[in-house]
Short mmCIF file of C-alpha atoms in Angstrom, two decimals:
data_model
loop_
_atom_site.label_atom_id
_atom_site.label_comp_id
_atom_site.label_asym_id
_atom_site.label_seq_id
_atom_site.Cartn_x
_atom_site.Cartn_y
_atom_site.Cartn_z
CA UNK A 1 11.45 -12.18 -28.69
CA UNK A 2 14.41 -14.62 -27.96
CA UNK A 3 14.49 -16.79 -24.89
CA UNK A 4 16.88 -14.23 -22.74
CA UNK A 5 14.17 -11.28 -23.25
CA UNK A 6 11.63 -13.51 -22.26
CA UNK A 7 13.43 -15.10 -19.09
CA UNK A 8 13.86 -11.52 -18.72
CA UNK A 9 10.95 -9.99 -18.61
CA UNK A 10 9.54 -13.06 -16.48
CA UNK A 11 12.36 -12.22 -14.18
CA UNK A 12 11.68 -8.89 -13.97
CA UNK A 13 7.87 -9.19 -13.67
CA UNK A 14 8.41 -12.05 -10.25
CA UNK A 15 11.29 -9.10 -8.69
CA UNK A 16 8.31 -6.43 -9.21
CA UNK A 17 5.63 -8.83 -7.60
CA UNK A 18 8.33 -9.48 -4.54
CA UNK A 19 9.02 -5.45 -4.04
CA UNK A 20 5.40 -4.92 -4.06
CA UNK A 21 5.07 -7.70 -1.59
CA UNK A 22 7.39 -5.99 1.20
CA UNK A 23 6.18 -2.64 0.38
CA UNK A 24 2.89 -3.49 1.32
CA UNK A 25 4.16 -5.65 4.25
CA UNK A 26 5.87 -2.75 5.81
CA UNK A 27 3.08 -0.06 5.03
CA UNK A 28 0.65 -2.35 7.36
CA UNK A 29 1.94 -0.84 10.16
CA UNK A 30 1.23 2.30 11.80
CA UNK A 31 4.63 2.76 13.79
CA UNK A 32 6.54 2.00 10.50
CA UNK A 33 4.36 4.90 8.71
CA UNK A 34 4.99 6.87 11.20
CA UNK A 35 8.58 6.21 10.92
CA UNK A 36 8.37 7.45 7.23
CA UNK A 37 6.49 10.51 7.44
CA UNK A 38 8.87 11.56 10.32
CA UNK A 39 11.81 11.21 7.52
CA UNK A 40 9.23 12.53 4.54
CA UNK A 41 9.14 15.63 7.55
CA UNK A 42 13.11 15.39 8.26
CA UNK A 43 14.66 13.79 5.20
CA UNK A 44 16.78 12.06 7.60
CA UNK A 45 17.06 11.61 11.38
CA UNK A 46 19.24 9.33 14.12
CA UNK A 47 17.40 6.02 15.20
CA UNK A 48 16.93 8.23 18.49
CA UNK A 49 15.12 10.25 17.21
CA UNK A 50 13.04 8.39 15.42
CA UNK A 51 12.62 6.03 18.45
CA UNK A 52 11.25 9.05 21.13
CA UNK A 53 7.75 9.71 19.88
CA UNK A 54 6.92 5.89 20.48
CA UNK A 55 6.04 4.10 23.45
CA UNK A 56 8.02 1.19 22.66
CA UNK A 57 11.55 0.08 23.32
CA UNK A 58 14.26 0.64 21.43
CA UNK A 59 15.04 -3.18 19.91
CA UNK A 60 11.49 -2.61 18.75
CA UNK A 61 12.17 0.22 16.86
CA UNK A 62 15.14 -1.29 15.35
CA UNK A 63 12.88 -4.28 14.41
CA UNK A 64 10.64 -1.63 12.63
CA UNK A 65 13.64 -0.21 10.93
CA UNK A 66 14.76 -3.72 9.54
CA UNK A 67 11.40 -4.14 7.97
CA UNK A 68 11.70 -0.36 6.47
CA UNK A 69 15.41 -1.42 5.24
CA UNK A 70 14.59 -4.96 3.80
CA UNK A 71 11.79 -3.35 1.78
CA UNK A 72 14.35 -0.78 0.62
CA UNK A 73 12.10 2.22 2.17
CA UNK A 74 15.07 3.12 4.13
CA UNK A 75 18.85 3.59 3.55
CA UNK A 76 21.17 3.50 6.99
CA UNK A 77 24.28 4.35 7.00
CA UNK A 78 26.56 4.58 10.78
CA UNK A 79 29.64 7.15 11.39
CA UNK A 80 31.03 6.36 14.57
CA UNK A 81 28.07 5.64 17.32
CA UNK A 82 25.46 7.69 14.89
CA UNK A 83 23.14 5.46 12.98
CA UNK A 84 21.94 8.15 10.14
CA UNK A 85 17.93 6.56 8.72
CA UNK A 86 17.31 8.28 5.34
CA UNK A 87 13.93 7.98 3.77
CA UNK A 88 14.32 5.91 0.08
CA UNK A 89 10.97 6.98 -1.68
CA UNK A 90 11.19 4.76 -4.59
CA UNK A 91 9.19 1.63 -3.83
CA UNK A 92 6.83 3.99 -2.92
CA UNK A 93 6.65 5.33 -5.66
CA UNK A 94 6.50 1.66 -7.32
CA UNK A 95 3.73 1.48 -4.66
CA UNK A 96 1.55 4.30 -6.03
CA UNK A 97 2.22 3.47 -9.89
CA UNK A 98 -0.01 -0.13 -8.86
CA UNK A 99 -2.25 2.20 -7.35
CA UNK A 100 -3.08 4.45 -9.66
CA UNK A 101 -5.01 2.81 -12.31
CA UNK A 102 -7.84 2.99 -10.11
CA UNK A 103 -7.59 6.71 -10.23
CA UNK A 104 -10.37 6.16 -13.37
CA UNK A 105 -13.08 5.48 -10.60
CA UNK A 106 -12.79 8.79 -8.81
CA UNK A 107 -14.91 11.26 -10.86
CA UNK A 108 -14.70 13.97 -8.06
CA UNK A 109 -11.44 12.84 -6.47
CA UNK A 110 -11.22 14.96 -3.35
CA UNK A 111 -14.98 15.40 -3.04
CA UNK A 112 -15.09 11.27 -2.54
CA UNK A 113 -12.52 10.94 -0.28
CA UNK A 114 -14.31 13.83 2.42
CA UNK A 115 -17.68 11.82 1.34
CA UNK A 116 -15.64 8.56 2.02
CA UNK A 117 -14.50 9.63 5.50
CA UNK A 118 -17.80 11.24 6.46
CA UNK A 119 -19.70 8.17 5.63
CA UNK A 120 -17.09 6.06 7.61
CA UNK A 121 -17.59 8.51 11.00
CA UNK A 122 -21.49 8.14 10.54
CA UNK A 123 -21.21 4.64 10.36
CA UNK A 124 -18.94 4.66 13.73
CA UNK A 125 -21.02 6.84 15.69
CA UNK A 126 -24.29 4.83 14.59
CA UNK A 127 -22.39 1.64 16.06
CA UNK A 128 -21.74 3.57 19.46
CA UNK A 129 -24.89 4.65 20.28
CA UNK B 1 -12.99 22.43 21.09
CA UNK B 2 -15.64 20.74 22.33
CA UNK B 3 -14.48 17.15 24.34
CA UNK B 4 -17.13 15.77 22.10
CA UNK B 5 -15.04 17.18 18.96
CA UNK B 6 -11.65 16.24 20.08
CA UNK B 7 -13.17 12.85 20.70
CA UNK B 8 -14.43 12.82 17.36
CA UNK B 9 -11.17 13.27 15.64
CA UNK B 10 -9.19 10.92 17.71
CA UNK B 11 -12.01 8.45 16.91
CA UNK B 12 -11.69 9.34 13.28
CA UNK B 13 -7.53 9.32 12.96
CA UNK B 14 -7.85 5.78 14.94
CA UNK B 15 -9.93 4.64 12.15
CA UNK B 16 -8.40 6.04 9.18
CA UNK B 17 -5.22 4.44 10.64
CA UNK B 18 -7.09 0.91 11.03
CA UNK B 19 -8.59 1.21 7.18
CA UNK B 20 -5.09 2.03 6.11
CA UNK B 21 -3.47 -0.99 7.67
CA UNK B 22 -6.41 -2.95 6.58
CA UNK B 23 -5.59 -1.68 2.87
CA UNK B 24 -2.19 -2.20 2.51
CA UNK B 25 -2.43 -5.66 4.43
CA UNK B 26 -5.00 -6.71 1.68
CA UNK B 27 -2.60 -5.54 -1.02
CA UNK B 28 0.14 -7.38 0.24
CA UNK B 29 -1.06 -10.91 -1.22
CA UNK B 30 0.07 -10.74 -5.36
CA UNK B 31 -2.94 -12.89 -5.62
CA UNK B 32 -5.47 -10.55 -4.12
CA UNK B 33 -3.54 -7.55 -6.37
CA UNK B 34 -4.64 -10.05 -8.89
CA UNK B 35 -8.34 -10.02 -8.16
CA UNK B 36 -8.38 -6.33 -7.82
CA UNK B 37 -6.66 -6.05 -11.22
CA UNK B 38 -9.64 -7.99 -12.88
CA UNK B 39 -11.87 -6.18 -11.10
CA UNK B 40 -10.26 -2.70 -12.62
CA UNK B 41 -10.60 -3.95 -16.07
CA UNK B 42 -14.02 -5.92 -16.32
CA UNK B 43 -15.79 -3.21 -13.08
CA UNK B 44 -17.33 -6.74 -11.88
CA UNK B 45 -17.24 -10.27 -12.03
CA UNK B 46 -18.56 -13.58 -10.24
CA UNK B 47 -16.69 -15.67 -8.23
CA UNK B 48 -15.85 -18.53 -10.92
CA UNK B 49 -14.64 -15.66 -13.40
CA UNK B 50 -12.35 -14.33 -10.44
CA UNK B 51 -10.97 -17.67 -9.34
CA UNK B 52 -10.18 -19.14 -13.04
CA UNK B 53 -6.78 -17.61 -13.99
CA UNK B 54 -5.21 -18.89 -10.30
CA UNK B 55 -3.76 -22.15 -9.69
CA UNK B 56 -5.33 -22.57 -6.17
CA UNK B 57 -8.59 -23.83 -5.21
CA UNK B 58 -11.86 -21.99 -4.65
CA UNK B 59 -11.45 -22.04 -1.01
CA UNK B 60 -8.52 -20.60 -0.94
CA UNK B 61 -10.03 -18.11 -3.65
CA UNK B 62 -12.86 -17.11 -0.87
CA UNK B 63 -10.60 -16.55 1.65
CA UNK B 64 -8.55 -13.94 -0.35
CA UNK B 65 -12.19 -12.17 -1.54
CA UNK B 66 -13.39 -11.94 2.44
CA UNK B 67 -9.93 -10.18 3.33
CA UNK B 68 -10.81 -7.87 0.76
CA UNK B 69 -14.46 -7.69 1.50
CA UNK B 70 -13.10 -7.17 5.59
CA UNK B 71 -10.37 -4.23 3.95
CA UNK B 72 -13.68 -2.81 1.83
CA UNK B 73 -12.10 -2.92 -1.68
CA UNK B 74 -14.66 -4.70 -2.40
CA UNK B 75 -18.38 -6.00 -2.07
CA UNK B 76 -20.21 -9.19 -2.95
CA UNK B 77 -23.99 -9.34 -3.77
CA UNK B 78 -26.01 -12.66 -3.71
CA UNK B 79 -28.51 -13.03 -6.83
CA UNK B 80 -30.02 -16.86 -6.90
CA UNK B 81 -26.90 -18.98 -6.84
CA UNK B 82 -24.69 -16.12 -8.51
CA UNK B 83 -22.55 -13.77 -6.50
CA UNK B 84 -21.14 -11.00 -7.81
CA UNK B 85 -18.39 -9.30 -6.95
CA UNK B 86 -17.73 -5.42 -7.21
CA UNK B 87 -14.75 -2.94 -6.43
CA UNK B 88 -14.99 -0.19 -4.08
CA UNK B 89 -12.10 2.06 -4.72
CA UNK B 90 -12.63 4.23 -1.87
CA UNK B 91 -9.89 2.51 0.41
CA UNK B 92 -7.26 2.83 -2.54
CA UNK B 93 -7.97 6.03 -2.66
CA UNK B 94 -7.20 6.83 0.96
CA UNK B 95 -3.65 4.89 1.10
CA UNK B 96 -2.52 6.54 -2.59
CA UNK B 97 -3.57 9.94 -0.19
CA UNK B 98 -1.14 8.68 2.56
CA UNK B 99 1.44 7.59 -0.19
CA UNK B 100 1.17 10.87 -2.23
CA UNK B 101 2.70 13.53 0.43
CA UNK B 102 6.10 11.20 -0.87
CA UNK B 103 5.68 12.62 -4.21
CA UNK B 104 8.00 15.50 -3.71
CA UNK B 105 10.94 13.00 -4.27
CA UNK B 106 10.29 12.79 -7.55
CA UNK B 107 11.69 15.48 -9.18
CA UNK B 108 11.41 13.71 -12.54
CA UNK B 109 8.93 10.52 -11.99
CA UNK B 110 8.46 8.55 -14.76
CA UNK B 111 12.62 9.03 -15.61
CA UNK B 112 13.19 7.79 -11.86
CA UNK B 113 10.82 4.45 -11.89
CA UNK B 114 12.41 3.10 -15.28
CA UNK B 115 15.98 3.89 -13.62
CA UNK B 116 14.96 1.98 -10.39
CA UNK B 117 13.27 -0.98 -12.62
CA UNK B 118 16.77 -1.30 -14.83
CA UNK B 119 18.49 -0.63 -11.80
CA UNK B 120 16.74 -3.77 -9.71
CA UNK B 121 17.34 -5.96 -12.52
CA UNK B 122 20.46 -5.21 -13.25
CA UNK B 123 21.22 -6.24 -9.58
CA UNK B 124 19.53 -9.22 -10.34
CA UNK B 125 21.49 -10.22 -13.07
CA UNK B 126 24.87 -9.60 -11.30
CA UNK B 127 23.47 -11.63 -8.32
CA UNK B 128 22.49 -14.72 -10.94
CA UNK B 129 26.22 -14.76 -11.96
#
């Protein structure tokens, strides 16, 4: 391996670490997923109306959408007054290639997941009562 | 539907979106990717094992295991002075769920990660220049 593959590699292993890092960053929160499942529903769609199912200003929304952009979930691009917001599903899919080596532990994928939630709603309506 | 139902399932969506931003705040830390990475390979491990590859003390090792003990990916048992630490795949398996209705854009998946690595990297390089 010479030097330049190496530095490479390196390189290339740090920029994966950072993408993960903002992936993650923006996935924490639930307007911004809601922001992408609207465009996984719409492919793409105006910041209005991506703003109107939210209770929250518009500069917030924008905020949201320079996370989403900055992460490279996003792709805007204006014509005239028209701010277009496509959905860029690639980190995500970096995203769920980290993920997936855990796939191993699910024997009965689907079955743990229901068995996951159910135990999870127990647990909450044991802690109400 | 019964009020008691409907409140169910607003209960239940409320917490399945507070797990999921617990998750992917928990996998936003590289080192706490790390731990879970171990954790994959060797299915358990104590404490000293975990905090031995990082440069960073055990405190700050701790710190990182109760955010993912808080997140549920993963759980610590106390025998004598020895605590061991476990994963509990059942959050990852929720947030690849969210992540997975993206899958439809990837028409061909593996072909379209290695493009987006060389792609990133070859950014990188022109931006080093």
């Amino acid at each position: 391996m010479t030097e330049e593959t190496a530095s490479l590699i390196v390189h290339y292993m740090v920029n994966y670490q950072g993408q993960l890092n903002r992936t993650f960053a923006a996935l924490v929160d639930p307007t911004r997923r809601a922001i992408l499942a609207h465009l996984e529903r719409t492919q793409e769609a105006s910041v209005s109306e991506l703003a109107r199912p939210f209770a929250i200003k518009l500069p917030a929304v924008l905020k949201h959408l320079d996370v989403l952009e900055d992460a490279e979930l996003i792709r805007r691009t204006k014509l005239g007054r028209t701010v277009t917001v496509r959905l860029n599903p690639d980190p995500i899919r970096a995203a769920m290639n980290w993920l997936q080596r855990y796939e191993r532990f699910w024997p009965q994928r689907l079955d743990r997941i229901a068995a996951y939630a159910e135990r999870k709603e127990a647990e909450q309506t044991k802690r109400r009562r």
